[in-house]
Coordinates of C-alpha atoms in Angstrom, one line a residue:
Chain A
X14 CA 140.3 99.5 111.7
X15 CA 138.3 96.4 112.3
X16 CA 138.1 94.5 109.2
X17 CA 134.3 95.1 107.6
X18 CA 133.7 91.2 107.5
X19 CA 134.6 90.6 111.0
X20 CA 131.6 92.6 111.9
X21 CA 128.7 90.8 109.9
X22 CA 130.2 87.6 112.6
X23 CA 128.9 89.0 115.7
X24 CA 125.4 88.0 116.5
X25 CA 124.1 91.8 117.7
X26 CA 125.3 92.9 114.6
X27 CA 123.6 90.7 112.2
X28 CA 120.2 91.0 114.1
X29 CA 120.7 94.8 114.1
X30 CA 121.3 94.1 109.9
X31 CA 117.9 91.8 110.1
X32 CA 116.0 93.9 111.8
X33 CA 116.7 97.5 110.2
X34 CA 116.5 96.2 107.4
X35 CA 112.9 95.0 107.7
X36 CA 112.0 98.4 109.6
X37 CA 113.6 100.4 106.7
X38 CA 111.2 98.7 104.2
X39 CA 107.8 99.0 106.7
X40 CA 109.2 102.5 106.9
X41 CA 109.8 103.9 103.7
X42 CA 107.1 101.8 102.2
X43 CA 104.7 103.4 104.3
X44 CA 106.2 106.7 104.3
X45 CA 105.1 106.6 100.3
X46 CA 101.5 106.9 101.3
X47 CA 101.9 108.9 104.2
X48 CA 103.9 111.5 102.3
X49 CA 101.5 111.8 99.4
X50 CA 98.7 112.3 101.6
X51 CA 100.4 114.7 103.2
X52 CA 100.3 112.9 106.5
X53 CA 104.4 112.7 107.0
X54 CA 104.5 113.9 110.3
X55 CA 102.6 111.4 111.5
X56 CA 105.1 109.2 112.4
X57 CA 106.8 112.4 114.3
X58 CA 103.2 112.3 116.1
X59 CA 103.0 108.8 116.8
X60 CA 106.4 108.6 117.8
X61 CA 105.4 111.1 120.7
X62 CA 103.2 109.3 121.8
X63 CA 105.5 106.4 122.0
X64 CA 107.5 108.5 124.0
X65 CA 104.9 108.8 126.4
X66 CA 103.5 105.5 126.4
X67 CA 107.5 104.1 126.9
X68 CA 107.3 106.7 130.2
X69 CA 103.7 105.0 131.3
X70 CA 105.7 101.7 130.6
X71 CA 108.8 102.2 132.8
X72 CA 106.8 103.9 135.5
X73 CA 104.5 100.6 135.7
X74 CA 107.7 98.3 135.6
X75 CA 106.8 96.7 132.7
X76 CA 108.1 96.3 129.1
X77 CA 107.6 99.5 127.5
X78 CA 106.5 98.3 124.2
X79 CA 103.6 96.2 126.3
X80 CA 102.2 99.8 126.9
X81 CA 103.2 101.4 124.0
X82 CA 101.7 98.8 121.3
X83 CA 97.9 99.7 122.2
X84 CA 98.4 103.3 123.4
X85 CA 99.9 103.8 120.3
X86 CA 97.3 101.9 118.0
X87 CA 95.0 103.8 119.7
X88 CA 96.6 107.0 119.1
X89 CA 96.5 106.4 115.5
X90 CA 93.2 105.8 114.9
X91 CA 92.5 108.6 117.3
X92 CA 94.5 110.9 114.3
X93 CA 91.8 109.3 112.0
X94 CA 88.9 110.5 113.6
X95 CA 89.9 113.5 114.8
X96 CA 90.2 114.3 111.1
X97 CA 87.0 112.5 110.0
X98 CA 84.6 114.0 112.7
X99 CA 86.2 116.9 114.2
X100 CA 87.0 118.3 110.5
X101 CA 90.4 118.8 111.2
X102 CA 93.1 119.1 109.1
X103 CA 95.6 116.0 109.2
X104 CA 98.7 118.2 110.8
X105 CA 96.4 119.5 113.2
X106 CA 95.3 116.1 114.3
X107 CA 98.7 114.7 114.4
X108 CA 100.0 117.9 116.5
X109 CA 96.9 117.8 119.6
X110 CA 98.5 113.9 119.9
X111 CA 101.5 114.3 119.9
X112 CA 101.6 117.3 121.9
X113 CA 99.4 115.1 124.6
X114 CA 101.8 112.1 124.1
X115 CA 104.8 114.6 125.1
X116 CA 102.9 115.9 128.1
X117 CA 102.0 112.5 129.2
X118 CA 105.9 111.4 129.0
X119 CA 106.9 114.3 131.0
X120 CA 104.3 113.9 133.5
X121 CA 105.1 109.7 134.2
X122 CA 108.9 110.9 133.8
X123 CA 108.1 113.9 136.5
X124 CA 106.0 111.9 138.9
X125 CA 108.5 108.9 138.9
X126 CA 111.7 110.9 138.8
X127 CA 113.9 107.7 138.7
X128 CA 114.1 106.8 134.5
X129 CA 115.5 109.8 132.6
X130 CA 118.9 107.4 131.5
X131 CA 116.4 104.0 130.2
X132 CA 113.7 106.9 128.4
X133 CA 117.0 108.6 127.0
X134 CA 117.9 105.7 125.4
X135 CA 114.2 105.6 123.5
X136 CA 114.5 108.9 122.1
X137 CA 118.0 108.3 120.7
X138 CA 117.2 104.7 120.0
X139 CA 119.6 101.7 119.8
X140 CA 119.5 99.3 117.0
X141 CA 122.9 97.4 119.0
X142 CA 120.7 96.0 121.5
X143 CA 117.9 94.8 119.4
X144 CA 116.9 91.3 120.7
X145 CA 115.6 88.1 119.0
X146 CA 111.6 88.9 119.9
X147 CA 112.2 92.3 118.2
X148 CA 113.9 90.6 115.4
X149 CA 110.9 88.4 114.6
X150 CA 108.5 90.9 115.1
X151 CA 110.1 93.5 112.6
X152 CA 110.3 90.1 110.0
X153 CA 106.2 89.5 111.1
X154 CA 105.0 93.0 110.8
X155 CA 106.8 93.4 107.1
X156 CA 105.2 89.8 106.1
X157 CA 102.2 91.8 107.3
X158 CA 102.8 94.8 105.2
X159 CA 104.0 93.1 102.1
X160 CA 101.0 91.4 102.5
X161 CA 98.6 94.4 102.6
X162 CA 100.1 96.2 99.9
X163 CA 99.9 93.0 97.7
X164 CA 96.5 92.9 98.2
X165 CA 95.3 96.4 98.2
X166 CA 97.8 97.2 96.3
X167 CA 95.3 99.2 93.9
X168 CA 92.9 100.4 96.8
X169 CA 96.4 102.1 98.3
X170 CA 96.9 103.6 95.1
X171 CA 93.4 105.1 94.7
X172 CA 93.0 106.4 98.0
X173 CA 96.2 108.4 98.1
X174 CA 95.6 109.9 94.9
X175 CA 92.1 110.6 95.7
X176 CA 89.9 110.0 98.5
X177 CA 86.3 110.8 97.2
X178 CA 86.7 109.3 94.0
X179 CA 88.3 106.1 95.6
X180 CA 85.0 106.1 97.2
X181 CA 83.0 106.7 94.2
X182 CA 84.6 103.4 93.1
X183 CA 83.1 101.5 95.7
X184 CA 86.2 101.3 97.5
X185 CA 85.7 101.1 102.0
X186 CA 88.3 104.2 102.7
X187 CA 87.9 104.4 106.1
X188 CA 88.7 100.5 106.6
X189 CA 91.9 101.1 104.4
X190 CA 93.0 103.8 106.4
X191 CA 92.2 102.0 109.5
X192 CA 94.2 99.1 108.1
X193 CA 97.2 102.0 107.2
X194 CA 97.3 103.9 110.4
X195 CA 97.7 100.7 112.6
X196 CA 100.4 99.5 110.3
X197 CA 102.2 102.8 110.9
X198 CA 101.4 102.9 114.5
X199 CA 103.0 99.3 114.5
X200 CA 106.3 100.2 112.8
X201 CA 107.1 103.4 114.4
X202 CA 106.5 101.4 117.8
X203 CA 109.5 99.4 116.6
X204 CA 111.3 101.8 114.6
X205 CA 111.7 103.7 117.9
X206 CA 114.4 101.3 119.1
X207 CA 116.2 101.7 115.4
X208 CA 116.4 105.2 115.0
X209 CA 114.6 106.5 118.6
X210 CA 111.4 108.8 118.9
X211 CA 113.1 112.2 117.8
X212 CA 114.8 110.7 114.4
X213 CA 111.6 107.9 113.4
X214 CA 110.0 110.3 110.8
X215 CA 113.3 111.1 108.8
X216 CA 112.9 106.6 108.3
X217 CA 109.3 107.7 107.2
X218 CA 109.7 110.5 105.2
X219 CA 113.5 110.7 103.8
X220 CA 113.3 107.4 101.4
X221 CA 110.1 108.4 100.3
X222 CA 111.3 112.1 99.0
X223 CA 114.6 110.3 97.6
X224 CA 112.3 107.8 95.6
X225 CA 109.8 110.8 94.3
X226 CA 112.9 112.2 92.5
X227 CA 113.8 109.7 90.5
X228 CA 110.9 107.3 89.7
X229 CA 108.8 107.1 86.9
X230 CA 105.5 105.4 88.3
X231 CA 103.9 104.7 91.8
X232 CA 105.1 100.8 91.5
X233 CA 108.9 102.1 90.8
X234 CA 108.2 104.5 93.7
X235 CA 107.5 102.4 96.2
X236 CA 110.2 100.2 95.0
X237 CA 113.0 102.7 95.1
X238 CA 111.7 104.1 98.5
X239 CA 112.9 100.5 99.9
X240 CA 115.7 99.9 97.9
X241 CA 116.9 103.4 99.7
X242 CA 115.8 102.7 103.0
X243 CA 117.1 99.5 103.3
X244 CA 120.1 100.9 101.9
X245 CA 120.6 103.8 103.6
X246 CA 119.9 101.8 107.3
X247 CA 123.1 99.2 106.5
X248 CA 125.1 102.0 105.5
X249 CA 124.2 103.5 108.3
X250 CA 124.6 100.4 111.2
X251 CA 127.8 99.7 109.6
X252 CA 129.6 102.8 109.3
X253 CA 128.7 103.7 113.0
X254 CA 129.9 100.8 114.3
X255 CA 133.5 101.4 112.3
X256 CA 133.6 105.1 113.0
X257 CA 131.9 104.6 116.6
X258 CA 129.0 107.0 116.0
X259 CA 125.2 107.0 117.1
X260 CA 123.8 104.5 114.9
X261 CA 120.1 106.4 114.9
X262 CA 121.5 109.7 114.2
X263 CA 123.6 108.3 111.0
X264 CA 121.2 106.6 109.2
X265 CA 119.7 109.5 109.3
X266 CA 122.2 111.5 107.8
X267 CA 123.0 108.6 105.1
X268 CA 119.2 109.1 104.6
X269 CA 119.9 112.7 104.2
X270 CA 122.9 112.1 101.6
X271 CA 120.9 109.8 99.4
X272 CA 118.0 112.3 99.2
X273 CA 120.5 115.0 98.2
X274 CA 122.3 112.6 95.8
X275 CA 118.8 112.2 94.1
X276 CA 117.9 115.8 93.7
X277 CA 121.7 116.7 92.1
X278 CA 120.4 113.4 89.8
X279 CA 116.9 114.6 89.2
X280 CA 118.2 118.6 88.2
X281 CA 121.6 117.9 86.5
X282 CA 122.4 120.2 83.6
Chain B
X10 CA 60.6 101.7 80.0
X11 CA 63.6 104.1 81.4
X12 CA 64.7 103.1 84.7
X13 CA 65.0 105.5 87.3
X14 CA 68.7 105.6 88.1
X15 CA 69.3 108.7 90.8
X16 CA 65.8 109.7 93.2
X17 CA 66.8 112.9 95.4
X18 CA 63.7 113.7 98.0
X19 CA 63.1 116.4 99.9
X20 CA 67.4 116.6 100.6
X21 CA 68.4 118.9 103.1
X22 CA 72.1 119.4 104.0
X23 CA 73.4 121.7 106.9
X24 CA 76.8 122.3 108.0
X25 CA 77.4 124.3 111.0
X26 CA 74.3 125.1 111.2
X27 CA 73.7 127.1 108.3
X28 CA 71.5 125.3 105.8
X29 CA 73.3 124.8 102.6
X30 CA 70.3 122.4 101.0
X31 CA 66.7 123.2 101.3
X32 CA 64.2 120.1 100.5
X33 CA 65.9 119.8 96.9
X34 CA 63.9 117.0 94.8
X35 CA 64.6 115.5 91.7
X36 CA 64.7 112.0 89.9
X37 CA 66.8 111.1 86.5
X38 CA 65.9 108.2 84.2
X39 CA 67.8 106.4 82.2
X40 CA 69.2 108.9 79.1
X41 CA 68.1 112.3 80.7
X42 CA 71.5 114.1 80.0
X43 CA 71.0 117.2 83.1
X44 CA 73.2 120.1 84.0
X45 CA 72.8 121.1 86.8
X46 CA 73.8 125.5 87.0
X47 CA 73.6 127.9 90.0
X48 CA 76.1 130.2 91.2
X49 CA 78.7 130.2 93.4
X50 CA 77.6 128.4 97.0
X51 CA 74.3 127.6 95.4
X52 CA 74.8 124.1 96.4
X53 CA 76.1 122.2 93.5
X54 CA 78.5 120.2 94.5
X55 CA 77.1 119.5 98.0
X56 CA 73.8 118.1 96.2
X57 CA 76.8 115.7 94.4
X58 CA 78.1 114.5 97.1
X59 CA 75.2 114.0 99.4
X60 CA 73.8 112.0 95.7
X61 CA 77.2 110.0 96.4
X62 CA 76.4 109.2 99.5
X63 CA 79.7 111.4 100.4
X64 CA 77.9 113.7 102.9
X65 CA 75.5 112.7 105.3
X66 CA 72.2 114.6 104.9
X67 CA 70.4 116.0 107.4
X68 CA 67.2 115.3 106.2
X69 CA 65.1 113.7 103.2
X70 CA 65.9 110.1 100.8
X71 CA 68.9 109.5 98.0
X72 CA 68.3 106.1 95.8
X73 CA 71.3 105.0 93.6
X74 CA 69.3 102.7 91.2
X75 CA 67.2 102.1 93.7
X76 CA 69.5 101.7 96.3
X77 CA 70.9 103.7 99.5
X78 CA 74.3 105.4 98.9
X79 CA 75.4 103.2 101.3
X80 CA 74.2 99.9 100.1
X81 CA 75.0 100.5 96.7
X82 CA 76.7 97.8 95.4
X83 CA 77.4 98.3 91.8
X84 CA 79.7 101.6 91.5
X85 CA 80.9 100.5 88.3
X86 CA 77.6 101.9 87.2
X87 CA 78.6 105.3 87.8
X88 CA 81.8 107.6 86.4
X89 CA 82.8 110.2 88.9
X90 CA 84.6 113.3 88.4
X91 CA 84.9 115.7 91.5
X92 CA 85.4 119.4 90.8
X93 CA 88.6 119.5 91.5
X94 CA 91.1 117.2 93.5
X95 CA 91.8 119.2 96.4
X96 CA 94.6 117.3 97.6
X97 CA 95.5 116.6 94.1
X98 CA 99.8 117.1 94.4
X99 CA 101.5 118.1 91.3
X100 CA 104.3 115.8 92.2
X101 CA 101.8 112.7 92.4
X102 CA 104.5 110.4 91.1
X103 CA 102.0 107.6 89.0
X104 CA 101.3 107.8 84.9
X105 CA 98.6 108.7 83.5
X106 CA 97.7 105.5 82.1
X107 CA 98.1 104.3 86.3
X108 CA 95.6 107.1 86.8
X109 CA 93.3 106.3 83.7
X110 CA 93.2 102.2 85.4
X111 CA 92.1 103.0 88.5
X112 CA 88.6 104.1 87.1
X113 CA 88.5 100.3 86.3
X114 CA 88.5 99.2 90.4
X115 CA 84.7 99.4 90.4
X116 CA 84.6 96.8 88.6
X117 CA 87.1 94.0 90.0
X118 CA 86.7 92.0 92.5
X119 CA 88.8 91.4 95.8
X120 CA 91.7 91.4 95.2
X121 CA 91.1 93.7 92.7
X122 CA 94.6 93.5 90.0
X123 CA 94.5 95.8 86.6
X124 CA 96.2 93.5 84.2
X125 CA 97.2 93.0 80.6
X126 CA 93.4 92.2 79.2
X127 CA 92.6 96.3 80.6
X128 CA 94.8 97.7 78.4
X129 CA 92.2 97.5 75.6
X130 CA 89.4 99.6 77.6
X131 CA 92.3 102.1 79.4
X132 CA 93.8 103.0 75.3
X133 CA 90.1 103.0 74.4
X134 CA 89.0 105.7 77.2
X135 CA 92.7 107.5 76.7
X136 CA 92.3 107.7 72.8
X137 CA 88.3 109.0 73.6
X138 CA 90.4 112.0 75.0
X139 CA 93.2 112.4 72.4
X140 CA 96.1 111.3 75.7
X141 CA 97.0 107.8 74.3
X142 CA 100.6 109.5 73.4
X143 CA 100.9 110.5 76.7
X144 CA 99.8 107.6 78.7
X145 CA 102.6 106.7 80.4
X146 CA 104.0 110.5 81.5
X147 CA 103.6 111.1 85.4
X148 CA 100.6 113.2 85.7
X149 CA 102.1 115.7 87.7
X150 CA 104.2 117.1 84.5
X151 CA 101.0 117.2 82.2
X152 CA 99.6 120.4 82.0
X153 CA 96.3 121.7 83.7
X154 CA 94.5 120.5 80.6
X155 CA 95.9 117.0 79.9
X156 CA 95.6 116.2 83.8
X157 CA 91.7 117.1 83.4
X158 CA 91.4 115.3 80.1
X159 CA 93.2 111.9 82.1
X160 CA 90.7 112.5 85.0
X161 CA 87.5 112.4 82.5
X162 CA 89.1 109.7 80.6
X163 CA 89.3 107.9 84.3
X164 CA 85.7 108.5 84.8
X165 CA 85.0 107.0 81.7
X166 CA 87.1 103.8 81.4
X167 CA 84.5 101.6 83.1
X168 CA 81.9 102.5 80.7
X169 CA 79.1 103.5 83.4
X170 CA 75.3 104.1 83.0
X171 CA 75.5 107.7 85.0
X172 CA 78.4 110.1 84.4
X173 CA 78.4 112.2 87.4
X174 CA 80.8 115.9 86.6
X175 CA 81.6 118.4 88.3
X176 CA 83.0 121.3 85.9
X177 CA 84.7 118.9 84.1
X178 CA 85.7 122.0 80.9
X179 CA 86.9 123.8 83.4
X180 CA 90.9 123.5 82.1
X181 CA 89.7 122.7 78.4
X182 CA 90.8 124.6 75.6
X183 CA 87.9 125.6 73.3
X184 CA 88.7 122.7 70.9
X185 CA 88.7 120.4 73.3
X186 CA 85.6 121.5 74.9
X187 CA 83.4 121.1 72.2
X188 CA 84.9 117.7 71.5
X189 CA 84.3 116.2 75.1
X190 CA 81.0 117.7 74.6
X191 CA 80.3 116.0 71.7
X192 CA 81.9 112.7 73.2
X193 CA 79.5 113.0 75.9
X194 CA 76.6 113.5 73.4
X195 CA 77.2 110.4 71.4
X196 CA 77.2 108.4 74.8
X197 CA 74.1 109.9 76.2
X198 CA 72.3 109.0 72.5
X199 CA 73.9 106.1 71.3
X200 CA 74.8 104.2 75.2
X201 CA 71.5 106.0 76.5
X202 CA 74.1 107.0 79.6
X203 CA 73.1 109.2 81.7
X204 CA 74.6 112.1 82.4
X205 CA 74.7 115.1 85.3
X206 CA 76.8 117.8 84.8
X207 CA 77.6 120.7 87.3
X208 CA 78.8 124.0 85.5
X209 CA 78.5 127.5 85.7
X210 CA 78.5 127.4 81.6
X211 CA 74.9 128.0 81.1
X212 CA 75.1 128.9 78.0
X213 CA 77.0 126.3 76.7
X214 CA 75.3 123.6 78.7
X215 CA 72.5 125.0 77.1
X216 CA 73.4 123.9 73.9
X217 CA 73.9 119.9 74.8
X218 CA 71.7 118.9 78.3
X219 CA 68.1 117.9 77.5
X220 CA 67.2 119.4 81.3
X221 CA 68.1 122.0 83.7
X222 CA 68.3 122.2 87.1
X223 CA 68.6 125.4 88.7
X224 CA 70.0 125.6 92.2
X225 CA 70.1 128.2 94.5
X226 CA 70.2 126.0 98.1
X227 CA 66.8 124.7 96.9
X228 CA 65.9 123.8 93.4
X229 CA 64.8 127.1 91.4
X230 CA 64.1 125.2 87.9
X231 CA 64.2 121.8 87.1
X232 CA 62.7 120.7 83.8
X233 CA 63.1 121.1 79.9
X234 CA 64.9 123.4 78.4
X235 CA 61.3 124.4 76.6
X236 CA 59.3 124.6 79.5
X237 CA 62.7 126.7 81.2
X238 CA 62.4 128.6 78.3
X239 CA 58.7 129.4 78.2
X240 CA 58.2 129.9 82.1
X241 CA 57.4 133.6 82.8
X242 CA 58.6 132.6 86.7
X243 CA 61.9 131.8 85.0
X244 CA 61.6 135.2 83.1
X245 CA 61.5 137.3 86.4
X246 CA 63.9 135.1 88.2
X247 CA 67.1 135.0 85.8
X248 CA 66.0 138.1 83.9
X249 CA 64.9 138.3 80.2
X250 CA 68.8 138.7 79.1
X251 CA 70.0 135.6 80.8
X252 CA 66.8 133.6 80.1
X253 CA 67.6 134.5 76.1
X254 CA 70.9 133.4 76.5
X255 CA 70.4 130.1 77.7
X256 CA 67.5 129.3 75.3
X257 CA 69.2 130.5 72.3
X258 CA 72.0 128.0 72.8
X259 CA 69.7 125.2 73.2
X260 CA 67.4 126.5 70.3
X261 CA 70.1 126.8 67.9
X262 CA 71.9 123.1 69.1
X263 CA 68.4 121.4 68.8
X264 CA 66.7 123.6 65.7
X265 CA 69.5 124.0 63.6
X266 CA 72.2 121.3 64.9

């Protein structure tokens, strides 16, 4: 077996470390909110529409995250107003996009017939061939996000517990869930190429739950939620890489044990 | 000289076409203390929210003190306690005290932090409501009571000139009804806040509200419990047994009290 500190040498590795590791915490921080607003499978949703986008991307010879960014930002805020205007429920939303984000991948995929292996690779995902760009923009967006929950820290808080009254408080929702559902469009954008499009909302949603077991507050929540994420994604690049497995689909299942590790904690004796 | 605080004219609401607010009109001043009663779908809570600024209506003029919902720039003025948190989730993993605080927001400015000097006010508002022991439980392990009692305590924390509720005794034990009635009494005479309250307890908000509005998609009654109790149009509307009821409360509250 390759000896564990021989692998932190080699340069994809680290940047896969870096970069998972800053996607775990714009993950599972987010996930926090989503979660409690019930609005989990957004990412699943979003992610969709990645898929799509990435087909759109590939079939116009271009970077697929080039085409995914805005489609995807778009998307998001898309999910917002369906719900506002439309009176839909969130999961309803989320579904009519990602189902058209599906179709719209199989149509590009159909019509071009020549990219099944590169769009395989974005549902699975590949953390391994992460580049620098990626890198820096997974360390920008968390800046970003750290940022945002800094500042509206309180506003987050509020809103997630309770729209209307948030509002009664003179606080702008709909420009705090703007600013939430581009963050999430953002990360899942990137967290494709972690964990790919079919695993992204276990990153979103699997920290979170693990972190509602065991904390005490909404700071320690968010908190925990990272400290597992983070956690869990290390774990997870490391011991595929030793025991040559998909590095998406373990992270996953680390998620998975962590969670289950919390609720054994949370219901002991 | 009171100072109007809420002016609703001519609001009409609709929603899918059905109309669930018929030209409702109504003003409050500063101290009038109102519950507002009507039964189920009568309109209550819309009238609330359109008040709020929440809903848009679809016809007719809402003033804040004097100002569109929308414009409004002073919520701290006003304590809000919806009818019940629909996406309220049991598991909501903050304290109550973290609850409690976020009444408080109205008044900060950007960025808005909730530090050490808020403790004061939070115990303050949490004592008002006999949950200071419990202020730092999650609010998802409180029972239906406490969690109501931490909401009004919330409403109240910023110490605002209207107290908007909607069935606020709702989860109350009868102790603790009387007591947040009596809470909201001494506000209403000694802070001169002004308060609306929705409920379907006429009786008991019979007993406490200086004046009554009676909805039924369009306002039935609004006015004095006297003149409510002396109107012969009220008497063939509500019925001599329900008209008795209410007045009785109020009589023996105001008479005898």
């Amino acid at each position: 077996m390759m000896d564990i500190f021989d692998l932190f040498t080699h340069g994809f590795i680290q940047r896969a470390l870096i970069a998972g590791s800053f996607i775990a915490v714009l993950c599972s921080t987010l996930g926090v909110f989503l979660v409690l607003r019930r609005l989990s499978l957004i990412g699943d949703g979003l992610a969709h529409v990645t898929f799509g986008s990435v087909a759109v991307g590939l079939f116009l010879r271009t970077y697929p995250f080039y085409v995914a960014i805005p489609i995807v930002m778009l998307s998001a805020l898309g999910i917002l107003k369906l719900v506002e205007k439309a009176r839909l429920y969130g999961d309803s939303a989320i579904g009519i996009v990602s189902s058209l984000g599906i179709a719209a991948g199989i149509l590009f995929a159909s019509v071009a017939g020549g990219f099944n292996v590169d769009l395989f690779s974005y549902l699975f995902g590949n953390i391994l061939a992460i580049n620098r760009a990626e890198v820096s923009i997974s360390i920008a967006l968390s800046v970003v996000l750290v940022a945002v929950i800094l500042f509206f820290y309180q506003e987050l808080l509020s809103i997630t517990f309770d729209e209307e009254s948030a509002k009664a408080s003179g606080i702008r929702t709909e420009r705090i869930n703007k600013i939430l559902v581009l963050l999430t469009a953002l990360t899942v954008v990137l967290a494709t190429k972690l964990v790919g499009i079919m695993l992204i909302s276990a990153l979103l949603i699997l920290p979170p739950v693990t972190a509602l077991q065991l904390a005490r507050g909404f700071r320690s929540t968010i908190i925990i939620s990272s400290v597992a994420g983070i956690t869990s994604v290390i774990l997870g690049i490391v011991v595929s890489f030793i025991a040559n497995l998909p590095t998406g689909a373990t992270i996953v299942i680390v998620c998975f044990i962590f969670f289950l590790a919390s609720f054994a904690y949370r219901h002991r004796g | 000289m009171p100072i109007e605080i809420v002016s609703v004219q001519g609001l009409s609401f609709q929603y899918n076409s059905s109309e669930i607010l018929t030209d409702v009109s109504f003003s409050l001043t500063t101290g009038d203390y109102v519950g507002i009663v009507g039964p189920n779908g009568s309109g209550k809570t819309t009238l609330i929210k359109a008040t709020l600024g929440f809903l848009e209506p679809s016809g007719g003029r809402v003033s804040l003190f004097g100002y569109r919902p929308a414009d409004f720039p002073a919520w701290y003025k006003v304590g809000y306690l919806p009818q019940k948190l629909n996406t309220f989730n049991p598991h909501f993993p903050a304290t109550v005290k973290e609850i409690v605080a976020l009444g408080l927001l109205s008044r900060k400015g950007f960025p808005r932090r909730i530090g050490k000097p808020d403790d004061i006010v939070i115990d303050n508002a949490l004592s008002l409501m006999d949950i200071l022991p419990i202020k730092n439980e999650l609010i998802g392990e409180l029972s239906g009571g406490q969690q109501q009692r931490a909401l009004i305590a919330k409403a109240l924390v910023s110490e605002p000139e209207l107290l908007i509720l909607d069935e606020p005794t709702t989860a109350l034990d009868p102790e603790a009804r009387e007591k947040f009635f009596s809470t909201l009494q001494s506000l209403n005479e000694l802070k001169k806040v002004t308060i609306v309250i929705i409920t379907h307890d006429i009786g008991t908000i019979g007993k406490y509200a200086s004046r009554l509005l009676y909805l039924d998609k369009r306002v039935i009654f609004y006015g004095t419990f006297d003149s409510f109790c002396l109107s012969t149009d009220m008497t063939d509307y509500f019925g001599e047994y329900s008209q008795h009821l209410i007045c009785h409360r109020h009589d023996a509250e105001t008479v005898h009290g």
